[in-house]
Amino acid sequence: MTGRLQDKVAIITGGARGMGEATVRLFAREGAKVVIADVLEAEGQALAAELGDLAMFQRLDVSDEGSWTALVDAVMARHGRIDALVNNAAVVAFTPIIALTSEQIDRVLGINVKGTMLGLKHAGGAMCAAGRGAIVNISSVDGLRGANSLALYSSSKWAVRGLTKTAALEFGHLGVRVNSVHPGGVNTVMGNPQALEGEAKNAGYERVPMQRIGEPEEIAAASLFLCSDEASYICGAELSVDGGWSAGYYHHYLPGAPASLTSI
């Protein structure tokens, strides 16, 4: 029985930990040859060593164009093709608009927006030249709505959403599908910095329909689907993987809310 990505070559940025690591592991289990692209060299190399022949690590600073050309050259030299790209690498800043610094703006937009754009240009360009491929841009629930103290992160993820739509138009007729995934809260170092476990990790999610934080494997599963042949007619779409967060919050004082919220 073959995997859903059997013999495909997939690049996952930010692949050394968190959602990226979960995506790397899932893609490898489904038969892909995975490229772990990250600035976290020790973690990335350890993951590649664990996965063996199915994986290679390449240091990648997504905000640096030379780093992207080196990555694409290395992948083409080893595999001769690129079939999938998950633009996952990202950083966050929890800062009100009036307190933002130029350094924060440059860093977040450089990684989240420029990094995604360079991935589309270089890895996406290689796929367009070959006439096949699938790209998943990881946006966020914060790319669908606003959030206080997240103006910088949110605007970067809105930009990723817009980039996805434009790339779908430019790449779709060349055989390359481009879609975005919009996670809600995810139980990773970035999404759960206090590293809470058990029921404690769900604190603050009581008003989300599913009333819990997401797991990185659940986001990885969405990327797997969109990169697989099962999604062969999906291009320019937005897939929310947020426990219903983007659908709305519960009003605990109105009928239809969970009983656990009536005491709030």
Short mmCIF file of C-alpha atoms in Angstrom, two decimals:
data_model
loop_
_atom_site.label_atom_id
_atom_site.label_comp_id
_atom_site.label_asym_id
_atom_site.label_seq_id
_atom_site.Cartn_x
_atom_site.Cartn_y
_atom_site.Cartn_z
CA MET A 1 0.00 0.00 0.00
CA THR A 2 1.54 3.31 -1.06
CA GLY A 3 1.34 6.56 0.85
CA ARG A 4 -0.62 9.62 -0.15
CA LEU A 5 2.59 11.45 -1.08
CA GLN A 6 4.54 8.44 -2.32
CA ASP A 7 7.88 9.49 -3.89
CA LYS A 8 6.95 13.18 -3.94
CA VAL A 9 9.60 15.68 -2.84
CA ALA A 10 8.30 18.17 -0.27
CA ILE A 11 9.95 21.21 1.31
CA ILE A 12 8.68 22.26 4.74
CA THR A 13 9.99 25.58 6.05
CA GLY A 14 10.28 25.91 9.80
CA GLY A 15 10.38 22.13 9.72
CA ALA A 16 12.59 21.51 12.74
CA ARG A 17 9.93 21.86 15.43
CA GLY A 18 6.28 22.59 16.15
CA MET A 19 3.80 22.43 13.29
CA GLY A 20 6.68 22.10 10.82
CA GLU A 21 8.09 19.04 12.56
CA ALA A 22 4.64 17.45 12.71
CA THR A 23 4.26 18.10 8.98
CA VAL A 24 7.67 16.61 8.21
CA ARG A 25 6.87 13.44 10.16
CA LEU A 26 3.44 13.02 8.59
CA PHE A 27 4.68 13.62 5.04
CA ALA A 28 7.49 11.10 5.56
CA ARG A 29 5.01 8.50 6.85
CA GLU A 30 2.97 9.07 3.70
CA GLY A 31 5.95 8.29 1.45
CA ALA A 32 7.38 11.74 0.70
CA LYS A 33 11.02 12.65 0.56
CA VAL A 34 11.01 15.57 2.97
CA VAL A 35 13.30 18.57 3.05
CA ILE A 36 13.56 20.10 6.51
CA ALA A 37 14.31 23.79 5.94
CA ASP A 38 15.02 25.83 9.06
CA VAL A 39 17.51 28.06 10.87
CA LEU A 40 17.44 25.63 13.82
CA GLU A 41 20.34 23.49 12.66
CA ALA A 42 20.73 21.11 15.62
CA GLU A 43 17.03 20.27 15.78
CA GLY A 44 16.71 19.98 12.00
CA GLN A 45 19.74 17.73 11.61
CA ALA A 46 18.58 15.49 14.46
CA LEU A 47 15.16 15.10 12.87
CA ALA A 48 16.69 14.30 9.47
CA ALA A 49 18.99 11.71 11.07
CA GLU A 50 16.02 10.09 12.80
CA LEU A 51 14.03 9.84 9.55
CA GLY A 52 17.01 8.52 7.57
CA ASP A 53 16.86 8.32 3.78
CA LEU A 54 13.42 9.93 3.69
CA ALA A 55 14.75 13.30 4.88
CA MET A 56 17.43 15.90 4.31
CA PHE A 57 18.15 19.06 6.28
CA GLN A 58 19.05 22.35 4.64
CA ARG A 59 19.62 25.52 6.61
CA LEU A 60 17.20 28.17 5.39
CA ASP A 61 16.70 31.78 6.43
CA VAL A 62 13.39 32.36 4.67
CA SER A 63 13.93 36.13 4.60
CA ASP A 64 17.18 35.79 2.61
CA GLU A 65 16.94 35.24 -1.14
CA GLY A 66 20.38 33.65 -1.40
CA SER A 67 19.34 31.09 1.18
CA TRP A 68 16.35 30.15 -0.97
CA THR A 69 18.41 29.73 -4.14
CA ALA A 70 20.86 27.53 -2.22
CA LEU A 71 17.98 25.41 -0.92
CA VAL A 72 16.38 24.91 -4.32
CA ASP A 73 19.77 24.10 -5.88
CA ALA A 74 20.47 21.50 -3.15
CA VAL A 75 17.06 19.85 -3.52
CA MET A 76 17.29 19.72 -7.30
CA ALA A 77 20.81 18.29 -7.09
CA ARG A 78 19.69 15.51 -4.76
CA HIS A 79 16.17 14.75 -6.04
CA GLY A 80 15.85 16.46 -9.42
CA ARG A 81 12.35 17.72 -8.63
CA ILE A 82 10.14 19.60 -6.16
CA ASP A 83 6.53 18.50 -5.83
CA ALA A 84 5.30 20.31 -2.74
CA LEU A 85 6.11 23.29 -0.55
CA VAL A 86 4.66 24.15 2.85
CA ASN A 87 5.48 27.76 3.72
CA ASN A 88 5.25 27.26 7.47
CA ALA A 89 8.08 29.33 9.01
CA ALA A 90 6.76 32.25 11.04
CA VAL A 91 7.29 34.40 14.12
CA VAL A 92 4.87 36.38 16.28
CA ALA A 93 4.99 39.65 18.23
CA PHE A 94 2.45 40.54 20.93
CA THR A 95 2.68 44.32 20.81
CA PRO A 96 0.08 47.10 20.55
CA ILE A 97 0.36 49.22 17.40
CA ILE A 98 1.60 52.33 19.19
CA ALA A 99 4.41 50.36 20.85
CA LEU A 100 5.74 48.60 17.74
CA THR A 101 9.40 49.08 16.87
CA SER A 102 10.92 49.19 13.40
CA GLU A 103 12.99 46.15 14.31
CA GLN A 104 9.86 44.15 15.15
CA ILE A 105 8.13 45.21 11.95
CA ASP A 106 11.13 44.30 9.80
CA ARG A 107 11.57 40.91 11.49
CA VAL A 108 7.93 39.75 11.42
CA LEU A 109 7.21 40.98 7.91
CA GLY A 110 10.59 39.72 6.70
CA ILE A 111 9.95 36.17 7.87
CA ASN A 112 6.18 35.85 7.53
CA VAL A 113 5.58 37.81 4.32
CA LYS A 114 8.89 38.12 2.48
CA GLY A 115 9.75 34.54 3.41
CA THR A 116 6.50 33.25 1.93
CA MET A 117 6.92 35.37 -1.17
CA LEU A 118 10.47 34.12 -1.75
CA GLY A 119 9.28 30.53 -1.32
CA LEU A 120 6.66 31.10 -3.97
CA LYS A 121 9.24 32.71 -6.25
CA HIS A 122 11.98 30.08 -5.99
CA ALA A 123 10.45 26.72 -5.02
CA GLY A 124 7.19 27.68 -6.70
CA GLY A 125 9.09 28.79 -9.76
CA ALA A 126 10.77 25.40 -10.02
CA MET A 127 7.38 23.70 -9.83
CA CYS A 128 5.89 26.00 -12.46
CA ALA A 129 8.80 25.18 -14.77
CA ALA A 130 8.06 21.47 -14.29
CA GLY A 131 4.32 21.96 -14.78
CA ARG A 132 3.22 20.32 -11.53
CA GLY A 133 3.10 20.83 -7.79
CA ALA A 134 1.19 21.98 -4.73
CA ILE A 135 1.93 24.80 -2.31
CA VAL A 136 0.40 25.37 1.11
CA ASN A 137 0.89 28.74 2.76
CA ILE A 138 0.31 28.66 6.50
CA SER A 139 -1.70 31.74 7.41
CA SER A 140 -3.72 31.92 10.64
CA VAL A 141 -7.15 32.52 12.10
CA ASP A 142 -5.61 35.97 12.63
CA GLY A 143 -5.47 36.28 8.86
CA LEU A 144 -9.27 36.16 8.87
CA ARG A 145 -10.03 38.67 11.63
CA GLY A 146 -8.38 41.22 13.91
CA ALA A 147 -6.92 40.75 17.39
CA ASN A 148 -5.62 43.27 19.89
CA SER A 149 -1.82 43.33 20.34
CA LEU A 150 -1.49 41.21 17.20
CA ALA A 151 -1.65 43.93 14.55
CA LEU A 152 1.79 43.06 13.17
CA TYR A 153 1.30 39.29 13.16
CA SER A 154 -2.28 39.57 11.95
CA SER A 155 -1.38 41.90 9.08
CA SER A 156 1.40 39.52 8.03
CA LYS A 157 -1.05 36.63 7.93
CA TRP A 158 -3.61 38.69 5.98
CA ALA A 159 -0.77 39.30 3.51
CA VAL A 160 -0.11 35.56 3.27
CA ARG A 161 -3.80 35.08 2.53
CA GLY A 162 -3.62 37.64 -0.28
CA LEU A 163 -0.39 36.18 -1.64
CA THR A 164 -2.11 32.81 -1.84
CA LYS A 165 -4.95 34.18 -3.96
CA THR A 166 -2.57 35.91 -6.36
CA ALA A 167 -0.24 32.92 -6.62
CA ALA A 168 -3.23 30.67 -7.34
CA LEU A 169 -4.02 32.88 -10.34
CA GLU A 170 -0.44 33.03 -11.58
CA PHE A 171 0.49 29.40 -10.93
CA GLY A 172 -2.78 27.50 -11.43
CA HIS A 173 -2.69 27.50 -15.22
CA LEU A 174 0.89 26.20 -15.03
CA GLY A 175 -0.15 23.10 -13.11
CA VAL A 176 0.71 24.30 -9.59
CA ARG A 177 -2.02 24.55 -6.97
CA VAL A 178 -1.70 27.12 -4.16
CA ASN A 179 -3.89 27.15 -1.04
CA SER A 180 -3.76 28.53 2.49
CA VAL A 181 -4.32 26.89 5.87
CA HIS A 182 -5.56 29.00 8.79
CA PRO A 183 -4.76 27.44 12.18
CA GLY A 184 -6.28 28.65 15.41
CA GLY A 185 -4.39 28.21 18.67
CA VAL A 186 -1.93 25.33 18.38
CA ASN A 187 -0.09 23.46 21.12
CA THR A 188 3.47 24.38 20.11
CA VAL A 189 6.29 26.48 21.54
CA MET A 190 4.94 29.50 19.67
CA GLY A 191 1.24 28.85 20.27
CA ASN A 192 1.53 27.63 23.87
CA PRO A 193 4.73 29.26 25.23
CA GLN A 194 3.96 28.26 28.82
CA ALA A 195 4.09 24.59 27.73
CA LEU A 196 0.92 23.80 29.67
CA GLU A 197 -0.33 20.22 29.50
CA GLY A 198 -3.55 18.34 30.15
CA GLU A 199 -6.70 20.43 30.57
CA ALA A 200 -4.60 23.47 31.53
CA LYS A 201 -3.48 23.91 27.92
CA ASN A 202 -7.11 24.56 26.92
CA ALA A 203 -7.51 27.55 29.23
CA GLY A 204 -8.77 30.55 27.26
CA TYR A 205 -10.43 28.39 24.61
CA GLU A 206 -13.73 27.92 26.45
CA ARG A 207 -15.60 30.20 24.02
CA VAL A 208 -14.28 28.45 20.89
CA PRO A 209 -16.80 25.88 19.57
CA MET A 210 -14.52 22.89 20.20
CA GLN A 211 -13.32 24.35 23.52
CA ARG A 212 -9.72 23.24 23.20
CA ILE A 213 -6.38 24.12 21.67
CA GLY A 214 -5.34 22.40 18.44
CA GLU A 215 -2.51 19.91 18.09
CA PRO A 216 0.24 20.35 15.48
CA GLU A 217 -0.64 17.03 13.89
CA GLU A 218 -4.12 18.37 13.09
CA ILE A 219 -2.63 21.24 11.11
CA ALA A 220 -0.21 18.88 9.39
CA ALA A 221 -3.13 16.73 8.25
CA ALA A 222 -4.66 19.70 6.44
CA SER A 223 -1.39 20.39 4.62
CA LEU A 224 -1.14 16.71 3.70
CA PHE A 225 -4.58 16.76 2.14
CA LEU A 226 -3.91 19.92 0.13
CA CYS A 227 -0.57 18.58 -1.15
CA SER A 228 -2.04 15.19 -2.09
CA ASP A 229 -3.73 14.23 -5.34
CA GLU A 230 -7.01 14.09 -3.39
CA ALA A 231 -7.04 17.90 -3.62
CA SER A 232 -6.37 17.96 -7.36
CA TYR A 233 -9.11 20.54 -8.09
CA ILE A 234 -8.54 22.77 -5.07
CA CYS A 235 -6.67 26.00 -5.83
CA GLY A 236 -6.85 29.39 -4.12
CA ALA A 237 -8.85 28.01 -1.20
CA GLU A 238 -8.72 28.86 2.50
CA LEU A 239 -8.94 25.96 4.94
CA SER A 240 -9.59 26.97 8.56
CA VAL A 241 -8.28 24.44 11.08
CA ASP A 242 -9.24 26.31 14.21
CA GLY A 243 -11.82 24.35 16.17
CA GLY A 244 -14.52 26.65 14.86
CA TRP A 245 -12.83 29.84 16.13
CA SER A 246 -13.38 31.74 12.87
CA ALA A 247 -17.07 30.81 12.97
CA GLY A 248 -17.50 32.85 16.14
CA TYR A 249 -17.37 32.88 19.93
CA TYR A 250 -20.05 31.60 22.30
CA HIS A 251 -22.15 34.24 24.07
CA HIS A 252 -22.41 32.47 27.39
CA TYR A 253 -25.53 34.42 28.41
CA LEU A 254 -27.59 33.24 25.40
CA PRO A 255 -29.18 29.86 24.66
CA GLY A 256 -27.08 27.36 22.71
CA ALA A 257 -23.85 27.84 24.66
CA PRO A 258 -22.26 24.90 26.50
CA ALA A 259 -23.52 24.42 30.04
CA SER A 260 -19.96 24.82 31.32
CA LEU A 261 -20.06 28.49 30.31
CA THR A 262 -23.29 29.46 32.09
CA SER A 263 -21.44 30.20 35.35
CA ILE A 264 -19.12 32.78 33.75
#
